[in-house]
Short mmCIF file of C-alpha atoms in Angstrom, two decimals:
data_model
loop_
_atom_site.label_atom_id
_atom_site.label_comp_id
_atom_site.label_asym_id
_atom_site.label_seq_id
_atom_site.Cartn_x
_atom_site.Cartn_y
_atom_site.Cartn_z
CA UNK A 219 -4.31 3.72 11.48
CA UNK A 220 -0.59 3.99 11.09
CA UNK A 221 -0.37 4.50 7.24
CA UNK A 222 -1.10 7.46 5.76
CA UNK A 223 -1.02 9.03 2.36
CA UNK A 224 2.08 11.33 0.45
CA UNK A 225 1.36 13.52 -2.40
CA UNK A 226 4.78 14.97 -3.98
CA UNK A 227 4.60 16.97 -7.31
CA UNK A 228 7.65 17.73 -9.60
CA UNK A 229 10.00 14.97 -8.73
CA UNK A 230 13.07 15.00 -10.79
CA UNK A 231 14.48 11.66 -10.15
CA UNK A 232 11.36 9.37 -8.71
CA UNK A 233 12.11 9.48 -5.41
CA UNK A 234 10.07 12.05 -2.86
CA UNK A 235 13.30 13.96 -1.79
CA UNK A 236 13.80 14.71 -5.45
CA UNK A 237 10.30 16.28 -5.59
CA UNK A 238 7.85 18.86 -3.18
CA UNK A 239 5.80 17.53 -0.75
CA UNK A 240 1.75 19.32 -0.86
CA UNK A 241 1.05 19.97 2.77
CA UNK A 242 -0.98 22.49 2.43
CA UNK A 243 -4.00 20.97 1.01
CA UNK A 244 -6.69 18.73 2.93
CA UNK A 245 -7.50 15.57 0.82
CA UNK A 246 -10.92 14.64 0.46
CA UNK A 247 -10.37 11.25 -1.44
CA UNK A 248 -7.93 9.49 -4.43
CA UNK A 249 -9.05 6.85 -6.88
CA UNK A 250 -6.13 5.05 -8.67
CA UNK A 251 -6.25 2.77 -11.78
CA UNK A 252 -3.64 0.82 -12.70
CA UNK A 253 -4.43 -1.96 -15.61
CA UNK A 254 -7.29 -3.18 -17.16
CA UNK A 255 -10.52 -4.64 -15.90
CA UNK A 256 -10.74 -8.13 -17.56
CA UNK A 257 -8.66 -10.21 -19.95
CA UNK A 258 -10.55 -9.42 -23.11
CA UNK A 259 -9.75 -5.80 -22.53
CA UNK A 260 -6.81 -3.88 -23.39
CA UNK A 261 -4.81 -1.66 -20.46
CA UNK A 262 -6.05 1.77 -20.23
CA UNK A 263 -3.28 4.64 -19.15
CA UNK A 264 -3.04 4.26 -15.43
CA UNK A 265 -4.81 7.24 -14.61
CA UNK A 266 -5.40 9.31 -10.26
CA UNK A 267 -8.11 10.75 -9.80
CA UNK A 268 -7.50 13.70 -6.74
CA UNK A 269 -9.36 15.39 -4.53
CA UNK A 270 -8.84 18.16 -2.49
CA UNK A 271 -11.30 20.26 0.07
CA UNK A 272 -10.86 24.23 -1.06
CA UNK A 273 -10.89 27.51 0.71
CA UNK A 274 -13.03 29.70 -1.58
CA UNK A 275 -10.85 32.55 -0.43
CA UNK A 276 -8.20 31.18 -2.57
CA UNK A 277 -5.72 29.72 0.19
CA UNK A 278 -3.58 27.68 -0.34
CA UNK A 279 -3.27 28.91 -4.06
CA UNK A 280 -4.30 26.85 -7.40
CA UNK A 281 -1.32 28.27 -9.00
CA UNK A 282 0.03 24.85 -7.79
CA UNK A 283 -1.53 22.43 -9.99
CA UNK A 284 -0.84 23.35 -13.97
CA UNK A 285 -1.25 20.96 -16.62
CA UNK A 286 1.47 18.92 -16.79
CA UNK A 287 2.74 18.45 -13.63
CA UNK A 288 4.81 15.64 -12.41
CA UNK A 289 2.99 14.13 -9.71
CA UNK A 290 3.00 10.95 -7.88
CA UNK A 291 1.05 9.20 -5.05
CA UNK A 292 3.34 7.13 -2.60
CA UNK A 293 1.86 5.48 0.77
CA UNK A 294 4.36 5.42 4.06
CA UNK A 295 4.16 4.12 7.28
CA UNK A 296 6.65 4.82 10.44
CA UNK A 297 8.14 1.45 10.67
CA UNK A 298 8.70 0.70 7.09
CA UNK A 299 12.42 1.28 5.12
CA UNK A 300 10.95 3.00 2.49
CA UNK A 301 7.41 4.36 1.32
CA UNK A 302 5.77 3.06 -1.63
CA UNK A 303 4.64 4.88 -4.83
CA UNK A 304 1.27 4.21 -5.97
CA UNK A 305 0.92 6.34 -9.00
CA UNK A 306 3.31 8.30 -10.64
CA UNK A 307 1.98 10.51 -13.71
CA UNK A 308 1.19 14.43 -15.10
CA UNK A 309 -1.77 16.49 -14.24
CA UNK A 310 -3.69 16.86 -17.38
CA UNK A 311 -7.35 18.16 -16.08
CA UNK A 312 -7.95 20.31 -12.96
CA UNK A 313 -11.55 21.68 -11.96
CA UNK A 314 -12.98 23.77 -8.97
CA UNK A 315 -16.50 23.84 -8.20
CA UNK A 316 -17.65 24.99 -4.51
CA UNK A 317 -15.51 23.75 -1.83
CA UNK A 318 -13.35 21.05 -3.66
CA UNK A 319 -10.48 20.92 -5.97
CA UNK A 320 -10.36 18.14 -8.87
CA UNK A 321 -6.93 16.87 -9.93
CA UNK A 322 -6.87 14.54 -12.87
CA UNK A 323 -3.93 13.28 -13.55
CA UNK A 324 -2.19 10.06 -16.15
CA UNK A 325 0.75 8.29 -16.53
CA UNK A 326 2.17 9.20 -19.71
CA UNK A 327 3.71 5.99 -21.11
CA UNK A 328 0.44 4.96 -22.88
CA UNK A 329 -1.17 7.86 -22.87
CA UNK A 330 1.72 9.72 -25.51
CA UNK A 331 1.62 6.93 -27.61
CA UNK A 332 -2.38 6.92 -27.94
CA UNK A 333 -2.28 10.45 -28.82
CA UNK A 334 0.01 10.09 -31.83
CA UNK A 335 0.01 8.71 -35.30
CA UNK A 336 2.86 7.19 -37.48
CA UNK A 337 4.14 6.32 -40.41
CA UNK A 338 6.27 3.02 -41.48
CA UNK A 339 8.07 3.87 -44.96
CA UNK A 340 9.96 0.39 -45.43
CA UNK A 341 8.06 -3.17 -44.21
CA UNK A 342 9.00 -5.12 -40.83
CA UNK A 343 9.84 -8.28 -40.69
CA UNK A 344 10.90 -9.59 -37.05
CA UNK A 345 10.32 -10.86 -34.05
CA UNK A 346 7.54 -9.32 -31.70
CA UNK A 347 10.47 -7.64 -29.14
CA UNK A 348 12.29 -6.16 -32.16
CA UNK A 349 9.16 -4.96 -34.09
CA UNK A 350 8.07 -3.06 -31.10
CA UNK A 351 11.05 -1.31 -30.75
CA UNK A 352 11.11 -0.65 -34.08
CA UNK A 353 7.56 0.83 -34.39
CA UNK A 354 7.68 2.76 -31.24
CA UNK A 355 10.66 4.47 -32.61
CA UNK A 356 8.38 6.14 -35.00
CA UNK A 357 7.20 7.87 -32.96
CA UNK A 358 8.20 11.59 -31.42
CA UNK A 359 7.12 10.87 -27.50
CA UNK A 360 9.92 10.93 -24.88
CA UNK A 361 11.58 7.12 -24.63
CA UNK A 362 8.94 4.93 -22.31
CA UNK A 363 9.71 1.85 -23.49
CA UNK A 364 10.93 -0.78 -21.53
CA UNK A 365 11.84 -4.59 -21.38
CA UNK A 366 10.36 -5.64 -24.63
CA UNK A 367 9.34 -9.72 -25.33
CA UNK A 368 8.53 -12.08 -27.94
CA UNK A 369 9.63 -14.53 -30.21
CA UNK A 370 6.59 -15.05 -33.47
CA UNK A 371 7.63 -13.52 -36.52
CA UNK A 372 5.32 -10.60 -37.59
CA UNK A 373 5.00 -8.97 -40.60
CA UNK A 374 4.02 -4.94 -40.97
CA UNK A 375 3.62 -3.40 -44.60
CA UNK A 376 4.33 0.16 -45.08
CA UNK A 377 1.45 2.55 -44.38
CA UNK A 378 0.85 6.38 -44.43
CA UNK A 379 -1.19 6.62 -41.08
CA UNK A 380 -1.52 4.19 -37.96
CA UNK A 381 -2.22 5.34 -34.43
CA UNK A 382 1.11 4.09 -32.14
CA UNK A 383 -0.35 2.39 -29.20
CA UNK A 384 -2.92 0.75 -31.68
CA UNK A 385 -0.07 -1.11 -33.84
CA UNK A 386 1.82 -1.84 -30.96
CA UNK A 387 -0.83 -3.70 -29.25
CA UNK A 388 -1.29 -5.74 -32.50
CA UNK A 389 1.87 -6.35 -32.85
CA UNK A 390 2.18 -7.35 -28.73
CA UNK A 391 -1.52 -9.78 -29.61
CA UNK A 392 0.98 -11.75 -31.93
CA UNK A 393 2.36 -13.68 -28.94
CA UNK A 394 0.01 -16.24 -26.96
CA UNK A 395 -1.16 -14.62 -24.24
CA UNK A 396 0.37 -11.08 -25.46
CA UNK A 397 -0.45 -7.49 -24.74
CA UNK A 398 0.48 -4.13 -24.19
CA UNK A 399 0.75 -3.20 -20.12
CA UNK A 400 2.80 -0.77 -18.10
CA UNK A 401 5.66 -1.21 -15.47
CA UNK A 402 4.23 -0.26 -12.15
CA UNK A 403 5.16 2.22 -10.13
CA UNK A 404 6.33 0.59 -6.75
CA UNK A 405 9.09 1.04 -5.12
CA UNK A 406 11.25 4.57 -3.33
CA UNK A 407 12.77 5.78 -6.55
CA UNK A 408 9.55 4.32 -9.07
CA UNK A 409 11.12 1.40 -10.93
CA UNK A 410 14.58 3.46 -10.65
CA UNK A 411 13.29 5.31 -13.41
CA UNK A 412 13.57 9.41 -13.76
CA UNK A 413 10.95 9.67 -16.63
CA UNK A 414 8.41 7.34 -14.76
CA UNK A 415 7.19 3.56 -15.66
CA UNK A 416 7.49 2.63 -19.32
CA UNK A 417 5.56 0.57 -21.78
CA UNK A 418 5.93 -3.10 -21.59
CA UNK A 419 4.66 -6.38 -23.39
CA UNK A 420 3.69 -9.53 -22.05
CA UNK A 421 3.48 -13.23 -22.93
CA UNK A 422 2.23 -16.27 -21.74
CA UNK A 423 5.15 -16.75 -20.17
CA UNK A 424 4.95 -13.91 -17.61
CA UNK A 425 1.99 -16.15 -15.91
CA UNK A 426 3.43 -20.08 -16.05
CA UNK A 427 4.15 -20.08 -11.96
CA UNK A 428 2.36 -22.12 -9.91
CA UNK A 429 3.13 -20.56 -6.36
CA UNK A 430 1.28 -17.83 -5.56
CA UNK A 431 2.60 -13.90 -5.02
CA UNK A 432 0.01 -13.03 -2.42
CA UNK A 433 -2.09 -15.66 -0.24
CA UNK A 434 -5.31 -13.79 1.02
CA UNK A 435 -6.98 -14.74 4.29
CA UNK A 436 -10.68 -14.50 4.44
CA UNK A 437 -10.40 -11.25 6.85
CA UNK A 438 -8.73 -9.84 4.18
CA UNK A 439 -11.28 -9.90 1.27
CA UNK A 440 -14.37 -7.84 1.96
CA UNK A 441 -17.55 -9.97 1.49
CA UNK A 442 -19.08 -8.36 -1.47
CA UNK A 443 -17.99 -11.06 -4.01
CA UNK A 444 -20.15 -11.92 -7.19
CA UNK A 445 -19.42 -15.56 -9.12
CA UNK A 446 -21.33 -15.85 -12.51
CA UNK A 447 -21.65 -18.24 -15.16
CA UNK A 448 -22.34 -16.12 -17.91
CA UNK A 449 -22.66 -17.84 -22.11
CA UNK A 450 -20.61 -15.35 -23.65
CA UNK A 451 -17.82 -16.95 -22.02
CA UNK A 452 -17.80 -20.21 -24.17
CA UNK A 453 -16.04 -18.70 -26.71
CA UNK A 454 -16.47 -21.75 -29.76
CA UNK A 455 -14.60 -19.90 -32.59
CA UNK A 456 -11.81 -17.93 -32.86
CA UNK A 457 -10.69 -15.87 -35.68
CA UNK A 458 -6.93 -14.80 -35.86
CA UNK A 459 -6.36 -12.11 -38.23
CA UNK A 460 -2.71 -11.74 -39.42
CA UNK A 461 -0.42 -10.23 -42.48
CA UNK A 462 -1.65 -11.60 -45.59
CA UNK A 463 1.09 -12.80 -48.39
CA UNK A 464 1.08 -15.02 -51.25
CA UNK A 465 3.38 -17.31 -49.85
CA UNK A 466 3.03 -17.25 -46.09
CA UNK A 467 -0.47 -16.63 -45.21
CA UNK A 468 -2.51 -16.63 -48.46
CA UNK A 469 -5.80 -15.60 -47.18
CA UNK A 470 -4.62 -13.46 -44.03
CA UNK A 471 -6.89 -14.68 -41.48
CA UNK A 472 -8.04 -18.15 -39.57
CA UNK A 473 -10.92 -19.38 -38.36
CA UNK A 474 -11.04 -22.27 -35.39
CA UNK A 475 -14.38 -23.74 -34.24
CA UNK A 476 -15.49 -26.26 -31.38
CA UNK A 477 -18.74 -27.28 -33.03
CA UNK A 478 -20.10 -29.15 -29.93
CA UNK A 479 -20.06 -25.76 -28.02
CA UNK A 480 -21.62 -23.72 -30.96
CA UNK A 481 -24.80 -26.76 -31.26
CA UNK A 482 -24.86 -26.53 -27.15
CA UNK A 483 -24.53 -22.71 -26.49
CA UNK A 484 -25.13 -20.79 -30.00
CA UNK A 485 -22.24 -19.21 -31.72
CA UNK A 486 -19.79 -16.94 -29.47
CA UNK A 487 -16.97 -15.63 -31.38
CA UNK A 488 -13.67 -13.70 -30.51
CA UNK A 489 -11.83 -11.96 -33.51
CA UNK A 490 -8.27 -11.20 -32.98
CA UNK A 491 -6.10 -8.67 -34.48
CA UNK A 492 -2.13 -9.41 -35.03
CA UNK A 493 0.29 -8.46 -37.03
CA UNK A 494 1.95 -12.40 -37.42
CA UNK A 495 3.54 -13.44 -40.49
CA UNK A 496 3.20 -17.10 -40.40
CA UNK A 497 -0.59 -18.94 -40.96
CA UNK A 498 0.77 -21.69 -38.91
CA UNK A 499 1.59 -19.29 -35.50
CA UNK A 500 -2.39 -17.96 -36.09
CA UNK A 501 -3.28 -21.22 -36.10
CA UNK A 502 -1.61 -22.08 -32.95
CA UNK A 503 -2.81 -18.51 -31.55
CA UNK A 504 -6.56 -19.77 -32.22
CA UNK A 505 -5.98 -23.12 -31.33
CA UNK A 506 -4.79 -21.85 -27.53
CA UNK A 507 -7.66 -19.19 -27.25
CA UNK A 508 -10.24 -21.69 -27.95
CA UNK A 509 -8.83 -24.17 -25.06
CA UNK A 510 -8.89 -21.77 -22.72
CA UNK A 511 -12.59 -20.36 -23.32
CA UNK A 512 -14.90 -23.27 -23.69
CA UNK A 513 -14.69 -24.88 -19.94
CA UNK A 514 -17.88 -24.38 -18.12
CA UNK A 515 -16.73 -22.82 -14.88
CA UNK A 516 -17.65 -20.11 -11.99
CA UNK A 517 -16.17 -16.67 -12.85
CA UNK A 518 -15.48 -13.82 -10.48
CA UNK A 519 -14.05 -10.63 -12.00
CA UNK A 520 -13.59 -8.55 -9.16
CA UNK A 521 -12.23 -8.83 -5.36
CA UNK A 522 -12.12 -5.83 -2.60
CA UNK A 523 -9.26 -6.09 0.20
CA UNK A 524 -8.88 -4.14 3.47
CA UNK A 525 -5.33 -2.93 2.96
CA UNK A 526 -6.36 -0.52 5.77
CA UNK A 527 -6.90 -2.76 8.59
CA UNK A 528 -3.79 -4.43 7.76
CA UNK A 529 -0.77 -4.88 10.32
CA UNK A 530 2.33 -2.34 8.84
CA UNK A 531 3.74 -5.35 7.82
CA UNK A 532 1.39 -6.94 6.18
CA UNK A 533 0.61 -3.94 4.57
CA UNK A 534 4.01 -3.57 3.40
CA UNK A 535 4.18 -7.11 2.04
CA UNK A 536 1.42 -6.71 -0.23
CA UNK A 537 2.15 -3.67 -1.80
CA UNK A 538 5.55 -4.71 -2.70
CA UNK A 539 4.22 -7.63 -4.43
CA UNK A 540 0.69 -6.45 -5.85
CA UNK A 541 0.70 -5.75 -9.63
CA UNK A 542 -1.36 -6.47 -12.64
CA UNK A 543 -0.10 -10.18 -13.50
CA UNK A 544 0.39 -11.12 -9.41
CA UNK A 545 -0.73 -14.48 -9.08
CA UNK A 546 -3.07 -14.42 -5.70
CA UNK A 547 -5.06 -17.15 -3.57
CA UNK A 548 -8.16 -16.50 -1.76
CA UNK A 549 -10.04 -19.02 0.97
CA UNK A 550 -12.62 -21.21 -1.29
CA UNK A 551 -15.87 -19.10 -1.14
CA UNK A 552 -18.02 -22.03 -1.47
CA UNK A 553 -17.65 -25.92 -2.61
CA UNK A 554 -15.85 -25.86 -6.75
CA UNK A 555 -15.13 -21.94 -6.31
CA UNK A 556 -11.82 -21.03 -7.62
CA UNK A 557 -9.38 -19.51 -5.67
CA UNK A 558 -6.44 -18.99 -7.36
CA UNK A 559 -6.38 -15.79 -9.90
CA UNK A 560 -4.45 -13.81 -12.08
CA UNK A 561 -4.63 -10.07 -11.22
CA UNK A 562 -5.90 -8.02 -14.27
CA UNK A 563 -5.90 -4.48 -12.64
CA UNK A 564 -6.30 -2.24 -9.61
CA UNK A 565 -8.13 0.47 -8.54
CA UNK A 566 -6.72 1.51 -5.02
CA UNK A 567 -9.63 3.99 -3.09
CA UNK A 568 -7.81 6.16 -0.53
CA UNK A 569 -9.65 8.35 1.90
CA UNK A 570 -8.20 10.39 4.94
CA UNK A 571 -9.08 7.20 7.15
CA UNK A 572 -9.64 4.24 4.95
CA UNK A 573 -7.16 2.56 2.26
CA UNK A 574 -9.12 -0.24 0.06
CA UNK A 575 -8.06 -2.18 -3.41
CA UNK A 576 -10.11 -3.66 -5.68
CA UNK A 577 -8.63 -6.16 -7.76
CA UNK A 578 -10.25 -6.98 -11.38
CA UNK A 579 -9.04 -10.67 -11.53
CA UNK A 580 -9.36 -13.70 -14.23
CA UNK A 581 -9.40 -17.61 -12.75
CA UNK A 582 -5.57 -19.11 -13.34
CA UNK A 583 -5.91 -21.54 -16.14
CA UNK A 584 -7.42 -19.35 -18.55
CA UNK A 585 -4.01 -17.11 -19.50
CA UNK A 586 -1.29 -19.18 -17.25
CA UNK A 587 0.81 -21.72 -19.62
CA UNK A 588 -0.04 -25.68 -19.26
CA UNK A 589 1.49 -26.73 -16.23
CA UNK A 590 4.64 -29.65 -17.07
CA UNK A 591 5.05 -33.01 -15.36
CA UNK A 592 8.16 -32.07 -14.10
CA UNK A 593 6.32 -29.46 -12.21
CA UNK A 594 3.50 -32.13 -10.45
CA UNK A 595 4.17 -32.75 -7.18
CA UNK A 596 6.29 -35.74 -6.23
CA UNK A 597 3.15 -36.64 -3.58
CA UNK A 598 0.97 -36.79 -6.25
CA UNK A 599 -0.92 -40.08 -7.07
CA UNK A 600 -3.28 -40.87 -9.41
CA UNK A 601 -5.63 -41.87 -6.43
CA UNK A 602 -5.80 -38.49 -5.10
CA UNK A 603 -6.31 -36.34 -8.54
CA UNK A 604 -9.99 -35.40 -8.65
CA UNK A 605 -12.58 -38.87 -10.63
CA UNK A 606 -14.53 -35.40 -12.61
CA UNK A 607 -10.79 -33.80 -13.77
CA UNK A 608 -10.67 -33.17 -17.18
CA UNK A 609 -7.43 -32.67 -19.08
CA UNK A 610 -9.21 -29.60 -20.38
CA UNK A 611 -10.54 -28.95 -17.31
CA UNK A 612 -6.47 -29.18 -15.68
CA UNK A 613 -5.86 -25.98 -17.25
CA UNK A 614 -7.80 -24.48 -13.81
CA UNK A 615 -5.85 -26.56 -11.11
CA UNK A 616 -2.58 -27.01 -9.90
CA UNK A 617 -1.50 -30.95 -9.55
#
């Protein structure tokens, strides 16, 4: 093993010579969480779990960890240019029981603006970047908001009392294929930011490549993998719910159906909550969501790598490049398995000897954009495109 592990509290510019290094603590394990765990959920605060074997005679001291505490996670190895940051967030629960010392600690990005309410004296009406600026603004957190996206026109009526990160992510659901995430924390000054990573939005557009990030070997992915085919995945109606007005969007809500999925498989609906000003964009919204959630395919939701037994290299490579949204290939499993995923979320498991991800992934075509002629192959023929291909169904390849 020629990794190993960096904890380094109270940096004041990202970067581990801006900070103290603990060295006088034994770690007994870390759990990280960065993202969210499927594509129907919405990102949770990434969050570290810590912790630490304790001398009962009170060396080192506890004085160390208080409740707000600037503390980041960063993986190094000998032959690399620079170590990598894993996690970067504040202590906000500590516990001791026996012989170990519990260090909770969350990035505060998401977590400030799900602690707050707001209020909106005078309506909105702009695009999804601008509104989110606008609304976050209400707020009284420090400034974490970064890059902001998005195009629909949205609509937000005064109110008295609205909890932040709850708006926003309407307001961020507006967009096809939008929602609320986090910058990561890579990199040997975290994103170049002082404060730590910021709250971003994301589109469809963040996922309409069709090269992969990362290409997995079959060494790499631990063999605990679970397909399903499960019904509640052919979603047959959706219902967009927007602003209502008079003139614009009269009732405030629409409803799309595929009524030879609800006679086949029962009703399975999925409600979504915007804040869009137009009927004709929820239409469009519903429209997209239904595509994507009919097709009868194998679905894995979670995948477990070795980072540990990876060369320094190779180790390097993929934590440089591995983020919620990295667009991965694995070895097909078995015969009509997909292999090619977007990644949803991470929970990295680090030990004193051991260093293991597990990736909560969705299957390409059901949040990447359609793919455009101009982007087909020029070896392509029609000979050698699959006799059972759908053009539903070529939402889930690459041609």
């Amino acid at each position: 093993m020629s990794w190993y592990t960096l904890i380094v509290v109270d940096s004041t510019d990202g970067s581990i010579a801006g900070g103290t290094e603990i060295t006088d603590w034994t770690m007994n394990g870390i759990t990280v969480n960065h993202g969210r765990q499927s594509i129907k959920d919405d990102v949770r605060p990434s969050n570290a779990s810590l912790s630490f074997i304790w001398d009962a005679s009170g060396a080192p001291s506890l004085d160390g960890f208080v409740i707000g505490r600037r503390i980041q996670i960063w993986i190094n190895e000998a032959t690399w240019t620079e170590p990598q940051c894993v996690f970067d967030g504040s202590v906000t629960d500590i516990s001791v029981r026996d012989t170990i010392l519990n260090v909770i600690a969350v990035n505060r990005a998401l977590a400030e603006a799900g602690r707050q309410t707001v209020t909106l004296g005078s309506q909105i009406e702009d695009t999804v970047a601008n509104a989110l600026q606008t609304v976050y603004a209400l707020g009284s957190q420090e400034d974490r908001l970064g890059t902001t996206v998005g195009s629909k026109a949205v609509r937000i009526p005064t109110f008295e009392t609205e909890n932040l990160l709850g708006i926003m992510r309407e307001i961020a659901n507006s967009e096809i294929g939008g929602y609320i995430t986090q910058s990561m924390p890579w990199g040997p000054t975290v994103s170049g930011y002082t404060t730590g990573p910021h709250i971003i939005n994301r589109t469809v557009a963040d996922r309409s490549q069709l090269t992969p990030d990362i290409t997995f070997t079959g060494s790499e992915v631990i063999d605990t993998w679970r397909f399903d085919r499960h019904q509640d995945q052919f979603i047959n109606r959706v219902t967009v719910y927007g602003t209502e007005n008079a003139t614009d969007f009269p009732d405030g809500y629409v409803v799309e159906d595929f009524q030879t999925s609800i006679d086949d498989y029962g009703l399975n609906e999925l409600p979504i909550v915007t804040r869009l000003r137009y009927e004709a964009d929820a239409e469009l919204l519903a429209n997209d969501k239904l595509d994507r959630y009919y097709i009868n395919g194998w679905i894995i939701e979670r995948l477990q790598l070795l980072l540990g037994n990876m060369t320094a290299a190779r180790l390097y490579t993929v934590l440089t490049n591995l983020n919620p949204d990295t667009y991965i290939q694995i070895p097909e499993i078995f015969t009509g398995a997909p292999v090619r995923f977007f990644v949803e979320g991470i929970t990295f498991n680090i030990s004193r000897n051991d260093l293991q991800a597990g990736l909560y992934i969705t299957t390409a075509g059901y949040s990447r954009g359609a793919q455009k002629w101009e982007q087909v192959s020029p070896s392509r023929t029609w000979a050698t495109v699959p006799p059972t291909l759908t053009w539903t169904g070529s939402r889930l390849v690459e041609l």
